[in-house]
mmCIF file of C-alpha atoms in Angstrom:
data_model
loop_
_atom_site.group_PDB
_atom_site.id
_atom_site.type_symbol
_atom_site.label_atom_id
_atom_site.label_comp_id
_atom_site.label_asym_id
_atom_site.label_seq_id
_atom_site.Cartn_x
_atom_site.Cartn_y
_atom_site.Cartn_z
ATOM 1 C CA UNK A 28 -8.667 24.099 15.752
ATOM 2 C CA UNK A 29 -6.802 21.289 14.282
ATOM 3 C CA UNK A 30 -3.949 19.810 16.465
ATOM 4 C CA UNK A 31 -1.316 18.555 14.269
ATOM 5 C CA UNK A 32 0.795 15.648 16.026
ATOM 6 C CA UNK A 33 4.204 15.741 15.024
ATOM 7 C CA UNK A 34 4.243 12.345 14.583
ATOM 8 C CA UNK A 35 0.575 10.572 15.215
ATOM 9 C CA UNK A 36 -0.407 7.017 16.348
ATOM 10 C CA UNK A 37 -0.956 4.362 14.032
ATOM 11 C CA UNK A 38 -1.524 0.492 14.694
ATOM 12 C CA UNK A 39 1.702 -1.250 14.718
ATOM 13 C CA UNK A 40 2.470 -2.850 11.395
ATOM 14 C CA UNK A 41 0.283 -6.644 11.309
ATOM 15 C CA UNK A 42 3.720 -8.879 11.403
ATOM 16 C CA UNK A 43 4.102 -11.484 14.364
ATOM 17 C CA UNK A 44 5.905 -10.583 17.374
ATOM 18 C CA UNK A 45 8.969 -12.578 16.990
ATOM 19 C CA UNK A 46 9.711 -10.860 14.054
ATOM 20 C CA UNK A 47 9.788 -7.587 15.065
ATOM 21 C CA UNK A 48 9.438 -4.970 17.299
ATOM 22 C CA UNK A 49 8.565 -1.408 17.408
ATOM 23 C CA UNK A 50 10.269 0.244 20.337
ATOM 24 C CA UNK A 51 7.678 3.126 21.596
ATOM 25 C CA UNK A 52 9.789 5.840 23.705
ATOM 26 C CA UNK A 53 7.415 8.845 24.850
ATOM 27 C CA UNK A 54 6.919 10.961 21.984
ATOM 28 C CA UNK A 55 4.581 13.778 21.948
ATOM 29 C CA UNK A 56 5.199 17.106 20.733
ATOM 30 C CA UNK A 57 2.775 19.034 18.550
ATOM 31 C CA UNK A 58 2.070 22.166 16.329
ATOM 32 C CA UNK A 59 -1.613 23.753 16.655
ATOM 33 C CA UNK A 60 -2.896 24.552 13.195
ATOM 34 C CA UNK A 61 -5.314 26.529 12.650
ATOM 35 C CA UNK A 62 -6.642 25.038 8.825
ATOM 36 C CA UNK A 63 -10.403 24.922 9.482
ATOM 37 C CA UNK A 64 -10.949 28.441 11.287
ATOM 38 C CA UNK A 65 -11.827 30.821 8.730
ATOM 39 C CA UNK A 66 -10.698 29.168 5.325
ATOM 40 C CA UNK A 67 -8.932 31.466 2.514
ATOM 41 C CA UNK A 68 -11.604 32.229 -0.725
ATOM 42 C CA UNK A 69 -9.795 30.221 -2.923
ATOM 43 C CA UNK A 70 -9.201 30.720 -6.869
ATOM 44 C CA UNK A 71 -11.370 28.687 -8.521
ATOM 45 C CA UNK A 72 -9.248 28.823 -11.591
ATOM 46 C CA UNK A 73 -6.068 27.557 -9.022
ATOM 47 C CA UNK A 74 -7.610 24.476 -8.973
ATOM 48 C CA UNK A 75 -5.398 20.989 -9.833
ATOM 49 C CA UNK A 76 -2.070 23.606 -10.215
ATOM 50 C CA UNK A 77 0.993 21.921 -8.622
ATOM 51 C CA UNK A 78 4.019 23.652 -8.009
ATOM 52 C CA UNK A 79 7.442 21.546 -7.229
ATOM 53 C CA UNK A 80 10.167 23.400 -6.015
ATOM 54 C CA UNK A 81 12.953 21.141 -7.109
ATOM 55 C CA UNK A 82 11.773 19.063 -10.551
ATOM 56 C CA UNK A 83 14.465 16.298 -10.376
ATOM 57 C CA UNK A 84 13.782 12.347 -10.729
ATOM 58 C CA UNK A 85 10.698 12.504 -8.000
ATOM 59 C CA UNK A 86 9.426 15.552 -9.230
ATOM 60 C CA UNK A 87 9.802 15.133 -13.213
ATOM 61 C CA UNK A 88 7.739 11.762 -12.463
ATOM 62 C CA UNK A 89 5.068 13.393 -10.680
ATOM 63 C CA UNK A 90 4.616 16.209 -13.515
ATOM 64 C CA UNK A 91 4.326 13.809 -16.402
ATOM 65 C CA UNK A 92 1.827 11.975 -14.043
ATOM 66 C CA UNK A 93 -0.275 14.627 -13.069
ATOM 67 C CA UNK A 94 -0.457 16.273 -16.747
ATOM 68 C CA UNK A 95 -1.623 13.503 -17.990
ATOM 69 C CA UNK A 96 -4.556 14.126 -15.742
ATOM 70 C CA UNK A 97 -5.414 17.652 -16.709
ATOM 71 C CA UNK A 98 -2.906 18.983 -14.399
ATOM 72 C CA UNK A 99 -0.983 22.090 -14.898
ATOM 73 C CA UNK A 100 2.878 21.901 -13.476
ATOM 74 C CA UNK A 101 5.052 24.317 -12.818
ATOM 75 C CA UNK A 102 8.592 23.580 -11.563
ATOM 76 C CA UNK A 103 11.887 24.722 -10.318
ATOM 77 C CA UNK A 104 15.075 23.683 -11.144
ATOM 78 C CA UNK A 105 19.078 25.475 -11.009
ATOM 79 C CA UNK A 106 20.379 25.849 -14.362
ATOM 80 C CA UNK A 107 18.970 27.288 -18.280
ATOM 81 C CA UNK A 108 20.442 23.888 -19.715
ATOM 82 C CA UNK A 109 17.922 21.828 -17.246
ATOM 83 C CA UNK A 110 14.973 24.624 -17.787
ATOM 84 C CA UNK A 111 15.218 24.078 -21.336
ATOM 85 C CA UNK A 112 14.885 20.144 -21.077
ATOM 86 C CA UNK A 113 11.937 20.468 -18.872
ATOM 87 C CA UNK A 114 10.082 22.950 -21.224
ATOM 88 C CA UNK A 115 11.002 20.591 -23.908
ATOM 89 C CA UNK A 116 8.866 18.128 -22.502
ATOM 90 C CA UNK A 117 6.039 20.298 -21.620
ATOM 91 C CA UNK A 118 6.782 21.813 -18.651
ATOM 92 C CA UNK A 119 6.655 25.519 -17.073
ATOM 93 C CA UNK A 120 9.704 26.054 -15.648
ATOM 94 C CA UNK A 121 12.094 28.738 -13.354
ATOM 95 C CA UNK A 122 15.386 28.726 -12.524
ATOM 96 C CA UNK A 123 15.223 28.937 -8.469
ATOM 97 C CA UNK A 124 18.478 29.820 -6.505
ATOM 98 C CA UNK A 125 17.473 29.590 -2.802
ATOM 99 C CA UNK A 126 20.686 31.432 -1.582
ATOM 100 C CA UNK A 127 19.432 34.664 -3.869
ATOM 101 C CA UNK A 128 15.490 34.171 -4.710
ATOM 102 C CA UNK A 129 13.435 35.884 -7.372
ATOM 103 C CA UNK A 130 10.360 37.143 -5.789
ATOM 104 C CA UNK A 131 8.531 36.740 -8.854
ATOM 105 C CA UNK A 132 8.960 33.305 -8.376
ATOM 106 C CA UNK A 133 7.624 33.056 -5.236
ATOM 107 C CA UNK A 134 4.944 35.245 -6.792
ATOM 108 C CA UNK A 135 4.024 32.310 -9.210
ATOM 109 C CA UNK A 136 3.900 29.840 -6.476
ATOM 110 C CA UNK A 137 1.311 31.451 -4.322
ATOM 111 C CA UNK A 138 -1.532 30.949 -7.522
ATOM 112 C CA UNK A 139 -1.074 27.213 -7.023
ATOM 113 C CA UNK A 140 -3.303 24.884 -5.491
ATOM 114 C CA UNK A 141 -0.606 22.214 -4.304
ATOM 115 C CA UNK A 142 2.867 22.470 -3.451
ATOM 116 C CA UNK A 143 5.672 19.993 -3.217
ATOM 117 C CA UNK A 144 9.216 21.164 -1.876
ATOM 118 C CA UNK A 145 11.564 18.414 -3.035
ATOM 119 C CA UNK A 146 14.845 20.314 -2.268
ATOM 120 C CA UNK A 147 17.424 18.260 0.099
ATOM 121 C CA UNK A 148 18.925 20.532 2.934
ATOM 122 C CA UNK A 149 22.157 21.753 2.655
ATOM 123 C CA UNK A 150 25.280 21.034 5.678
ATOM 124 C CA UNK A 151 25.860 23.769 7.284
ATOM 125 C CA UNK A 152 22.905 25.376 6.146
ATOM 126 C CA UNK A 153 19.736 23.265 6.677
ATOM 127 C CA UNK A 154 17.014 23.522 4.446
ATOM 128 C CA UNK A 155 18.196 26.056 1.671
ATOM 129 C CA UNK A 156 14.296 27.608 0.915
ATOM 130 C CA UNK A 157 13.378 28.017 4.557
ATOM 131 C CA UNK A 158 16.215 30.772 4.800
ATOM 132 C CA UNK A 159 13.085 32.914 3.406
ATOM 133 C CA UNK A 160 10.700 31.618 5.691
ATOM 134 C CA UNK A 161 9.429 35.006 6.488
ATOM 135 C CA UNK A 162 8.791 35.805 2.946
ATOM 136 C CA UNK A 163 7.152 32.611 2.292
ATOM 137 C CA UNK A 164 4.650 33.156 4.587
ATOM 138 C CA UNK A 165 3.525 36.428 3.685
ATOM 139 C CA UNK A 166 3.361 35.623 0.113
ATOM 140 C CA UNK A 167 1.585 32.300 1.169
ATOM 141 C CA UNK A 168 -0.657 33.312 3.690
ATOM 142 C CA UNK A 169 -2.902 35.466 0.558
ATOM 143 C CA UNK A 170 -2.067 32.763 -1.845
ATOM 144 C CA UNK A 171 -4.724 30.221 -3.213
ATOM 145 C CA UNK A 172 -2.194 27.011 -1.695
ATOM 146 C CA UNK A 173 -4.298 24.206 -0.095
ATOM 147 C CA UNK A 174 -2.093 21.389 0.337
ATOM 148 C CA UNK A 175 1.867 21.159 0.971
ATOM 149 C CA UNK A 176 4.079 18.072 0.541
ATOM 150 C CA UNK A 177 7.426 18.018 2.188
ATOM 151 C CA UNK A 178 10.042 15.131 0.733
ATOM 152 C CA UNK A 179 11.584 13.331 3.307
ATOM 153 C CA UNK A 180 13.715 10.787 4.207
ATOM 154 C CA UNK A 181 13.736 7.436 6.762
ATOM 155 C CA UNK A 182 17.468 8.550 7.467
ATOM 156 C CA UNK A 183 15.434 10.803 9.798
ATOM 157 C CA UNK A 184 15.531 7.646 11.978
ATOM 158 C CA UNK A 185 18.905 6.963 12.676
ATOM 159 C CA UNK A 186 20.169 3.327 13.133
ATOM 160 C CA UNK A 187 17.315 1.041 15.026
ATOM 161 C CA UNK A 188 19.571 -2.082 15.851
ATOM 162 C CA UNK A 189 17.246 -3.792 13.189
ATOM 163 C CA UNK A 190 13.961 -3.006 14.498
ATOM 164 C CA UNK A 191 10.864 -2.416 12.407
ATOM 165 C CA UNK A 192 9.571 1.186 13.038
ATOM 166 C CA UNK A 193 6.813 3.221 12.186
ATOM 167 C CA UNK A 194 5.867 7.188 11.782
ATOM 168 C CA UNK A 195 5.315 6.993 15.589
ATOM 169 C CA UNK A 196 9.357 5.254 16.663
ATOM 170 C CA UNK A 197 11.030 8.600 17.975
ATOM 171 C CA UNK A 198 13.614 10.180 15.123
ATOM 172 C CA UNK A 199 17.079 9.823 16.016
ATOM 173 C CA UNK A 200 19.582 10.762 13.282
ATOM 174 C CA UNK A 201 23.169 9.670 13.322
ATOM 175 C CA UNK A 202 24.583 12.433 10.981
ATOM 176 C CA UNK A 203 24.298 15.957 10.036
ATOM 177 C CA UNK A 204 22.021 15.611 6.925
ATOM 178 C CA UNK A 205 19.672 13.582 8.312
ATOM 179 C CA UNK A 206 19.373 15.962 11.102
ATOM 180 C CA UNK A 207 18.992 18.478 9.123
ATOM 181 C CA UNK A 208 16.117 16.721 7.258
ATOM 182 C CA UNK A 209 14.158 16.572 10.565
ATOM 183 C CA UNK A 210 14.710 20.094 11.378
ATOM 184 C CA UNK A 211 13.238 21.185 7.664
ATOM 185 C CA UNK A 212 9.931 18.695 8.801
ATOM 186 C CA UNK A 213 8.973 20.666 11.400
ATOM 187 C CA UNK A 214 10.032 24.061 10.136
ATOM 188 C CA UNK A 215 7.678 23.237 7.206
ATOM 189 C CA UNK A 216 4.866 22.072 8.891
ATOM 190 C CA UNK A 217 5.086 25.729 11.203
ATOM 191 C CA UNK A 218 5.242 27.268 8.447
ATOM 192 C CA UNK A 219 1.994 25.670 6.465
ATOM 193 C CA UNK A 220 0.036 25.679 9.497
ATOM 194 C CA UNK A 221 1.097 29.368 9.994
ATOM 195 C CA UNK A 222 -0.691 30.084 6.716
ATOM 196 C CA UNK A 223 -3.207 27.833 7.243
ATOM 197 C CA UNK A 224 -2.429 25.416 4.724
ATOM 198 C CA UNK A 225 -2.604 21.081 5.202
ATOM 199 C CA UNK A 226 0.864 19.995 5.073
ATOM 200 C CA UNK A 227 1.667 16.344 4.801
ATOM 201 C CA UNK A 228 5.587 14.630 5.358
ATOM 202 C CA UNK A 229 6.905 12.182 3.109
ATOM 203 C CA UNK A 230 9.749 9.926 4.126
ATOM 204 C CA UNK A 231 11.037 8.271 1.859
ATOM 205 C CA UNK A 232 13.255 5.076 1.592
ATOM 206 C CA UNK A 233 16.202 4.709 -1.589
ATOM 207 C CA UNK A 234 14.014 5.755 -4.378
ATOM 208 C CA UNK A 235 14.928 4.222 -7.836
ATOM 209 C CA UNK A 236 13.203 4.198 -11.358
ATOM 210 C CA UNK A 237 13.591 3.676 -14.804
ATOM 211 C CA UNK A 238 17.037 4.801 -15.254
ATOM 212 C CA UNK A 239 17.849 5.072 -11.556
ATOM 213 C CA UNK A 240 18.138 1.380 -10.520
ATOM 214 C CA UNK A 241 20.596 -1.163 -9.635
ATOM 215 C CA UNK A 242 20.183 -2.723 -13.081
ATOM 216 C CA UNK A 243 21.061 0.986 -14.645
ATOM 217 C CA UNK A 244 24.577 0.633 -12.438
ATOM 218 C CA UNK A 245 24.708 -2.681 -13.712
ATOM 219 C CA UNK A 246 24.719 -1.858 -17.063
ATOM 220 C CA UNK A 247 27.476 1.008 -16.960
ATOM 221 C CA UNK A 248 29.629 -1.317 -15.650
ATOM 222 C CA UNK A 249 31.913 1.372 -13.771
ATOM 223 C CA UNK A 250 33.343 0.821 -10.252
ATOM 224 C CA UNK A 251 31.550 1.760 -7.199
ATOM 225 C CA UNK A 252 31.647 5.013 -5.789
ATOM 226 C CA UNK A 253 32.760 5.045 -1.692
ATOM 227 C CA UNK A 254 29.427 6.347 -0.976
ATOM 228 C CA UNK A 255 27.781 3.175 -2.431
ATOM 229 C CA UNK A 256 30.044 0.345 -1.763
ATOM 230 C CA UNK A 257 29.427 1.505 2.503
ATOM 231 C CA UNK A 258 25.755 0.303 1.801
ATOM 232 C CA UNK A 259 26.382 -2.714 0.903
ATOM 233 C CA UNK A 260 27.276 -3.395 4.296
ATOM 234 C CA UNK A 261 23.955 -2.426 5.211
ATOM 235 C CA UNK A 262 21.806 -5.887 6.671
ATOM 236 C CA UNK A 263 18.314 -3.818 5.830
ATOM 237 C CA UNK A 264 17.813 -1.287 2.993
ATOM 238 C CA UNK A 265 14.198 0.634 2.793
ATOM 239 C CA UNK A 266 13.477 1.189 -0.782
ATOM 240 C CA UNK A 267 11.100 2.485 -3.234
ATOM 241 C CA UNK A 268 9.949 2.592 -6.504
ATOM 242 C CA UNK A 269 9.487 6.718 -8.043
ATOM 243 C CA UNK A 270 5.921 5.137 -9.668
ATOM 244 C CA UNK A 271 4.879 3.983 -5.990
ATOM 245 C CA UNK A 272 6.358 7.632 -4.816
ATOM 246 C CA UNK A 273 3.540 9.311 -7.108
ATOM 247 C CA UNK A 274 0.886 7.250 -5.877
ATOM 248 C CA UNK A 275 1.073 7.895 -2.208
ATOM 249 C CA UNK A 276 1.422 11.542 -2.899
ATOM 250 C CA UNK A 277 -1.262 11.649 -5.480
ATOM 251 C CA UNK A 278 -3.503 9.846 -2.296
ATOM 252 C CA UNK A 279 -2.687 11.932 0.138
ATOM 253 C CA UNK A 280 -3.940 15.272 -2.561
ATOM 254 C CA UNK A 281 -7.216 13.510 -1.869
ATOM 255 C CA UNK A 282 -7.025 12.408 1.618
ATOM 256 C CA UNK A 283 -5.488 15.457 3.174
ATOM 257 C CA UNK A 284 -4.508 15.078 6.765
ATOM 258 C CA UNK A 285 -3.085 18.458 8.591
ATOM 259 C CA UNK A 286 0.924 17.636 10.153
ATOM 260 C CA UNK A 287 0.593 13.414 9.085
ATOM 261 C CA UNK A 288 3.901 11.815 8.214
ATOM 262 C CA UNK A 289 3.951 8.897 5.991
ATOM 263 C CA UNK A 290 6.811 6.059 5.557
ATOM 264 C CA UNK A 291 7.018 5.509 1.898
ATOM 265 C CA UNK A 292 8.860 2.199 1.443
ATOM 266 C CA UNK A 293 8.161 -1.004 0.117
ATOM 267 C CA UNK A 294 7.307 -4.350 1.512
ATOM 268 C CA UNK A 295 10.817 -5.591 1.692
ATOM 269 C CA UNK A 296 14.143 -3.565 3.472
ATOM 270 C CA UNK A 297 16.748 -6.349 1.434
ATOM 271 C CA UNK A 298 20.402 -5.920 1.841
ATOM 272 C CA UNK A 299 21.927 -3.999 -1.048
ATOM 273 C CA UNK A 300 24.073 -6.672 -2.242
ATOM 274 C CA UNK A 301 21.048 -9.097 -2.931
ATOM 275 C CA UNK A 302 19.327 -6.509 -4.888
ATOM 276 C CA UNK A 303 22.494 -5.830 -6.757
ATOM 277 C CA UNK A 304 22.586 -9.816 -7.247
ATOM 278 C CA UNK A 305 19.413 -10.266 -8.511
ATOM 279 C CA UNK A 306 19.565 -7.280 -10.758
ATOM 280 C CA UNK A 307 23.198 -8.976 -12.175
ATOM 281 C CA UNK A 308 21.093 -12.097 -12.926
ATOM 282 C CA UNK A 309 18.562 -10.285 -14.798
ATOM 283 C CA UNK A 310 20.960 -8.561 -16.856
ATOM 284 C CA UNK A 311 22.861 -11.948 -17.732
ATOM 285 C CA UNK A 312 19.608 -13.843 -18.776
ATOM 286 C CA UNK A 313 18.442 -10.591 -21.192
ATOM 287 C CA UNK A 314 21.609 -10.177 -22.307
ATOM 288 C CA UNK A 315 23.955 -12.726 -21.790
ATOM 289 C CA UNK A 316 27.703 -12.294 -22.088
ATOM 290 C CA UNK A 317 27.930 -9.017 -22.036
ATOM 291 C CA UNK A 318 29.180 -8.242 -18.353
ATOM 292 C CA UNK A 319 32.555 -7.665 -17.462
ATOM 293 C CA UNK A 320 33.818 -10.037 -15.063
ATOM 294 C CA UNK A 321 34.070 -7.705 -12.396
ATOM 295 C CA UNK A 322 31.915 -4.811 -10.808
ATOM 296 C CA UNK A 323 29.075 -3.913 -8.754
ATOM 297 C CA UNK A 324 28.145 -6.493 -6.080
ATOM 298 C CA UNK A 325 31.698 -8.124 -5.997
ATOM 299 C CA UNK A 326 33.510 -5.224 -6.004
ATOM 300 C CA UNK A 327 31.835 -4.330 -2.724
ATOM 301 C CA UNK A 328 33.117 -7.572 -1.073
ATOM 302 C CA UNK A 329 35.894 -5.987 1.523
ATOM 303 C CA UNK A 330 33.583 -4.023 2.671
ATOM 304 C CA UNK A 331 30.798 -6.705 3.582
ATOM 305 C CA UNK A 332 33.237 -8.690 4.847
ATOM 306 C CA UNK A 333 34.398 -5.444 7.444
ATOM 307 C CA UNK A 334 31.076 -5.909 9.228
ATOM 308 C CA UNK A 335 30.443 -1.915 8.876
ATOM 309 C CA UNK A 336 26.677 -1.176 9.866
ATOM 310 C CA UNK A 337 25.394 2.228 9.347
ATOM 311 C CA UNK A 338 21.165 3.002 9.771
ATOM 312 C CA UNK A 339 20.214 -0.451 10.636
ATOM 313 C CA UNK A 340 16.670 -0.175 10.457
ATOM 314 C CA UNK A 341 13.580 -1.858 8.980
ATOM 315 C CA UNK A 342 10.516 0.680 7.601
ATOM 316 C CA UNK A 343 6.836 -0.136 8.129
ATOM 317 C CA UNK A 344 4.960 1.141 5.063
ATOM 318 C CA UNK A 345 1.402 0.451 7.400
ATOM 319 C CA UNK A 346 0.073 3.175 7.530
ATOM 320 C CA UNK A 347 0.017 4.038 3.649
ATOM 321 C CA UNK A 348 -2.126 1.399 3.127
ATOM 322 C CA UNK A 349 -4.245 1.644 5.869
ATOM 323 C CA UNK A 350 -4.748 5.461 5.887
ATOM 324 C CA UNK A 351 -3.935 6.262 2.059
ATOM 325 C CA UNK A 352 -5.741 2.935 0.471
ATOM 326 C CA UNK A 353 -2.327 2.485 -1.653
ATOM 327 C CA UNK A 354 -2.244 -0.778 -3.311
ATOM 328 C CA UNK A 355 1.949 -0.246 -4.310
ATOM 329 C CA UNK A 356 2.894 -1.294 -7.891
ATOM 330 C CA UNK A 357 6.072 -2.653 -6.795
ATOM 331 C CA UNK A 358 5.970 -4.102 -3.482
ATOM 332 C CA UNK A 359 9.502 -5.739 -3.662
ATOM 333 C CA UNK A 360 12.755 -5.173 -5.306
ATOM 334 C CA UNK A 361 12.278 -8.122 -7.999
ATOM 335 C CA UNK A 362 9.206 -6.800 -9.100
ATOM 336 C CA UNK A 363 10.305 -2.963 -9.416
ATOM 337 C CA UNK A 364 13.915 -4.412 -10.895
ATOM 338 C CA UNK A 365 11.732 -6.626 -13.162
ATOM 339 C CA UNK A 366 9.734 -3.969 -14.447
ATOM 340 C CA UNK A 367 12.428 -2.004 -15.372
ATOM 341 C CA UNK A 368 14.255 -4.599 -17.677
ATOM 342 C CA UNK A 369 11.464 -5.951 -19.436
ATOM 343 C CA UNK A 370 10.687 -2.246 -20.824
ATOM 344 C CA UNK A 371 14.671 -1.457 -21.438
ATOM 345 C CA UNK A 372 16.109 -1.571 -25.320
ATOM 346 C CA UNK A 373 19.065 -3.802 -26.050
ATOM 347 C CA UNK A 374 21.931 -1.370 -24.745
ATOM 348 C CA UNK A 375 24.736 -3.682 -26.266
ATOM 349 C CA UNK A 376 23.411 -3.230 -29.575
ATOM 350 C CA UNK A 377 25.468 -1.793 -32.230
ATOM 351 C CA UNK A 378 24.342 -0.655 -35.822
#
């Protein structure tokens, strides 16, 4: 029987002590899973079939990644205009509505070898799929599903007065949704260890990408939403790059490991408004005099200068590399931001 630690022990990130800490408060609970008594006959033609319930920036990434290598992807998504795009581009897709599921769709899932739920709870509701929990895991529990990925997020920690933590610093979330994400983390890993099926928990800092980035809201050139001018008063920010995203989940397909949760950040938790700097710089040497005087960084100013802190925290990515063997792509901002530009066309240009 296979004990699944809800979180396990890793070594403390390899930093010096006076720049950190990791505070360790007792922190033991645990699900027993029972994936090595009596494995499932699996379909051998299920092999390398991922399902992703919720194809959106993550999970559109991962499908053009994994087809590639001889994968076949199925997805979900919640409209016909957004089915049609992804089957434009090669992709088997279903329209999923978690309040009122298809069973058929369900159905489909079950003949899949690997399953990723990337579908952000709901206030007031929780976790929208896990509402059918019962009928998950008696379609799952004959299904041909080895390995489940749950997408979540380092909000699930709560504000850590600056301190570096790891998978093993004791969740505390400061609002609803982020509670709600840790409720979903262990629901799901019950539920996969109910059916006998490795689950693995992905928490993930701000993701951005090629057309997702700070240099992206650079280049519209719109004011800030509310939402995003309150992070800029943030002193740390965990972030990560969708490529680097793909390669720690893609790892842990190969190195399974029953109820393990991985922090999937970069090297460096910057403040916002340096990332938004740089990314202003990089978009005035490409392109210079094009930017309006004012917007993004500056226009976050008052709030900076309020001294609001909200999730103060900074995210070990340790175990990743230690555990996973990832080697990230992007290990800071610049690099990521950098990466982006240099592949971007000219959007000032006019014909």
């Amino acid at each position: 029987m296979e004990i699944c630690r809800l979180p396990s022990k890793p070594a403390v990130p390899g930093r010096t002590a006076g720049r950190y800490s990791i505070k360790r408060p007792a922190f033991s609970p645990y699900i027993k899973c029972r994936v090595d008594d009596e494995p499932k006959t699996k379909n051998p033609n299920s092999k390398d079939r991922m399902f992703i319930l919720g194809m959106g920036f993550v999970g559109k990434f991962l499908a053009a990644d994994l087809k590639k290598h001889g994968w076949q992807v199925t997805g979900t998504c919640t409209s016909t205009s957004r089915k049609k795009k992804l089957e434009e581009i090669g992709f088997n897709a279903h329209i999923f509505d978690a309040n009122e599921p298809l069973h058929e769709v369900f159905d489909i899932m079950k003949f899949h070898s690997h399953l990723l739920i990337s579908v952000p709870p709901v206030l007031g509701v929780g976790d929208p799929v896990l509402q059918h929990k019962e009928l998950l895991k008696e379609i799952l529990t004959d299904g041909n599903l080895q390995w489940l990925g749950y997408l979540s997020s380092t909000s699930v920690y709560g504000n850590c007065g600056g301190a570096w933590v790891d998978e093993e610093y004791q969740p505390s979330p400061t609002t609803e949704l982020a509670k709600a994400r840790l409720a979903a983390e262990e629901e799901w890993l019950q539920l996969a260890c109910d059916v006998r099926v490795t689950a693995q928990i992905f928490r993930l800092g701000g993701i951005y990408g090629p057309g997702r980035s700070a240099v992206d809201t650079i280049l519209r050139q719109e004011p800030l939403s509310k939402g995003q001018k309150m992070r800029f008063s943030r002193h740390y920010t965990s972030r990560i790059h969708v490529a680097d995203i793909c390669q720690a989940l893609k790892a842990s397909i190969q190195r399974p490991s029953p109820g393990k949760i991985y922090n999937v950040v970069d090297d460096d938790p910057a403040p916002r408004e340096q990332v938004f700097k740089f990314a202003k710089n990089l978009v005035e040497k490409k392109w210079p005099g094009h930017l309006n005087s004012n917007n993004s960084a500056e226009d976050a100013d008052s709030l900076i200068l309020q001294g609001i802190s909200r999730g103060e925290k900074r995210v070990s990515n340790k175990r990743i590399k230690t555990e996973l063997d990832v080697t990230l792509l992007y290990p800071t901002y610049e690099s990521g931001l950098q990466s982006i530009i240099k592949c971007m066309q000219n959007p000032f240009y006019e014909s």
